[in-house]
Amino acid sequence: MNADSAAENEQNIVTVEGEGITVVFKQIAGLLARRIVFTKSVGDAVGRGERVGLIKFGSRVDVLLDTSAIPQVKVGDRVRGGASVIAIESGLGELVGAGAAEVGVRR
């Protein structure tokens, strides 16, 4: 969770676009993991809550949402990929910090 990990560790940055919404997430491997598995290709459709990969032995995922997104979690909450709703999209705006319906992948 060290801030340096975002610059030094293996990472995968993915942009998901669809229905007027853009979500960017960054998978960052931890000290022990050092291995990211991503199962989608450019142009693949992604369903809400669908698994798109994993980081072996856990690590960190940064999610950037539109400024109009309404957070459903707060600092310190534990979230689970594909299970936790982290925000509700309310409209269009600039990217700030999670998901939409059927969208396309761009890497």
Coordinates of C-alpha atoms in Angstrom, one line a residue:
M1 CA 0.0 0.0 0.0
N2 CA 3.1 2.2 0.0
A3 CA 2.8 5.2 -2.3
D4 CA 6.0 4.2 -4.1
S5 CA 4.4 0.9 -5.2
A6 CA 2.4 2.8 -7.8
A7 CA 5.6 3.7 -9.6
E8 CA 7.9 0.8 -8.9
N9 CA 5.7 -2.4 -8.9
E10 CA 4.3 -4.2 -11.9
Q11 CA 1.0 -2.6 -12.9
N12 CA -1.7 -2.7 -15.5
I13 CA -3.8 0.3 -16.4
V14 CA -7.2 -0.3 -18.0
T15 CA -9.8 2.2 -19.4
V16 CA -13.3 0.9 -19.7
E17 CA -15.7 3.0 -21.8
G18 CA -19.4 2.6 -22.5
E19 CA -22.8 4.3 -22.3
G20 CA -21.2 7.7 -21.9
I21 CA -19.2 6.6 -18.9
T22 CA -15.4 6.1 -18.6
V23 CA -13.8 4.2 -15.7
V24 CA -10.1 3.8 -15.3
F25 CA -8.5 1.2 -13.0
K26 CA -4.9 0.4 -12.2
Q27 CA -4.0 -3.0 -10.9
I28 CA -0.8 -2.7 -8.9
A29 CA 1.1 -5.9 -7.8
G30 CA 2.4 -6.0 -4.2
L31 CA 5.8 -6.9 -2.9
L32 CA 5.0 -10.6 -2.8
A33 CA 2.6 -10.9 -5.7
R34 CA 4.6 -9.4 -8.5
R35 CA 2.2 -11.0 -10.9
I36 CA -0.9 -9.6 -12.6
V37 CA -3.3 -11.7 -14.7
F38 CA -5.6 -9.8 -17.0
T39 CA -8.0 -11.8 -19.2
K40 CA -9.6 -9.2 -21.5
S41 CA -8.3 -7.9 -24.8
V42 CA -8.9 -4.5 -26.4
G43 CA -12.5 -4.2 -27.6
D44 CA -13.8 -7.0 -25.4
A45 CA -17.2 -6.4 -23.7
V46 CA -17.2 -6.4 -19.9
G47 CA -20.4 -7.0 -17.9
R48 CA -21.1 -5.3 -14.6
G49 CA -19.3 -7.2 -11.8
E50 CA -17.5 -9.5 -14.2
R51 CA -14.0 -10.7 -13.3
V52 CA -11.4 -9.3 -15.7
G53 CA -8.3 -10.7 -14.0
L54 CA -6.6 -10.9 -10.7
I55 CA -3.4 -10.0 -8.8
K56 CA -1.8 -13.1 -7.3
F57 CA -1.6 -13.0 -3.5
G58 CA -3.6 -9.7 -3.4
S59 CA -2.3 -6.2 -3.7
R60 CA -4.0 -2.9 -4.7
V61 CA -6.4 -1.6 -7.3
D62 CA -6.8 2.2 -7.9
V63 CA -10.2 3.1 -9.4
L64 CA -10.8 6.5 -11.1
L65 CA -14.4 7.6 -11.6
D66 CA -16.2 10.5 -13.1
T67 CA -16.7 13.4 -10.7
S68 CA -20.4 12.9 -10.9
A69 CA -20.1 9.4 -9.3
I70 CA -21.7 9.1 -5.9
P71 CA -19.4 7.1 -3.5
Q72 CA -21.0 4.2 -1.7
V73 CA -17.9 3.4 0.4
K74 CA -15.7 5.5 2.7
V75 CA -12.1 5.5 3.7
G76 CA -11.3 2.3 5.7
D77 CA -14.1 0.2 4.2
R78 CA -13.2 -3.2 2.9
V79 CA -14.4 -3.9 -0.6
R80 CA -14.5 -7.1 -2.7
G81 CA -14.1 -7.1 -6.5
G82 CA -17.3 -8.1 -8.2
A83 CA -19.3 -7.9 -5.0
S84 CA -19.0 -4.4 -3.5
V85 CA -20.7 -1.3 -5.1
I86 CA -18.1 1.4 -4.7
A87 CA -20.0 4.2 -6.5
I88 CA -23.2 5.0 -8.4
E89 CA -22.9 6.9 -11.6
S90 CA -25.1 9.9 -11.8
G91 CA -24.1 11.6 -15.0
L92 CA -21.1 13.0 -16.9
G93 CA -18.1 14.8 -15.6
E94 CA -14.3 14.6 -15.2
L95 CA -12.4 11.4 -14.1
V96 CA -11.6 11.3 -10.4
G97 CA -11.7 8.0 -9.0
A98 CA -15.8 2.2 -10.5
G99 CA -18.2 0.4 -12.9
A100 CA -20.9 0.6 -15.6
A101 CA -23.1 -1.8 -17.4
E102 CA -21.8 -3.4 -20.7
V103 CA -18.7 -1.5 -21.8
G104 CA -15.6 -2.0 -23.9
V105 CA -12.0 -2.4 -22.7
R106 CA -9.1 -0.2 -23.9
R107 CA -5.5 -0.6 -22.7

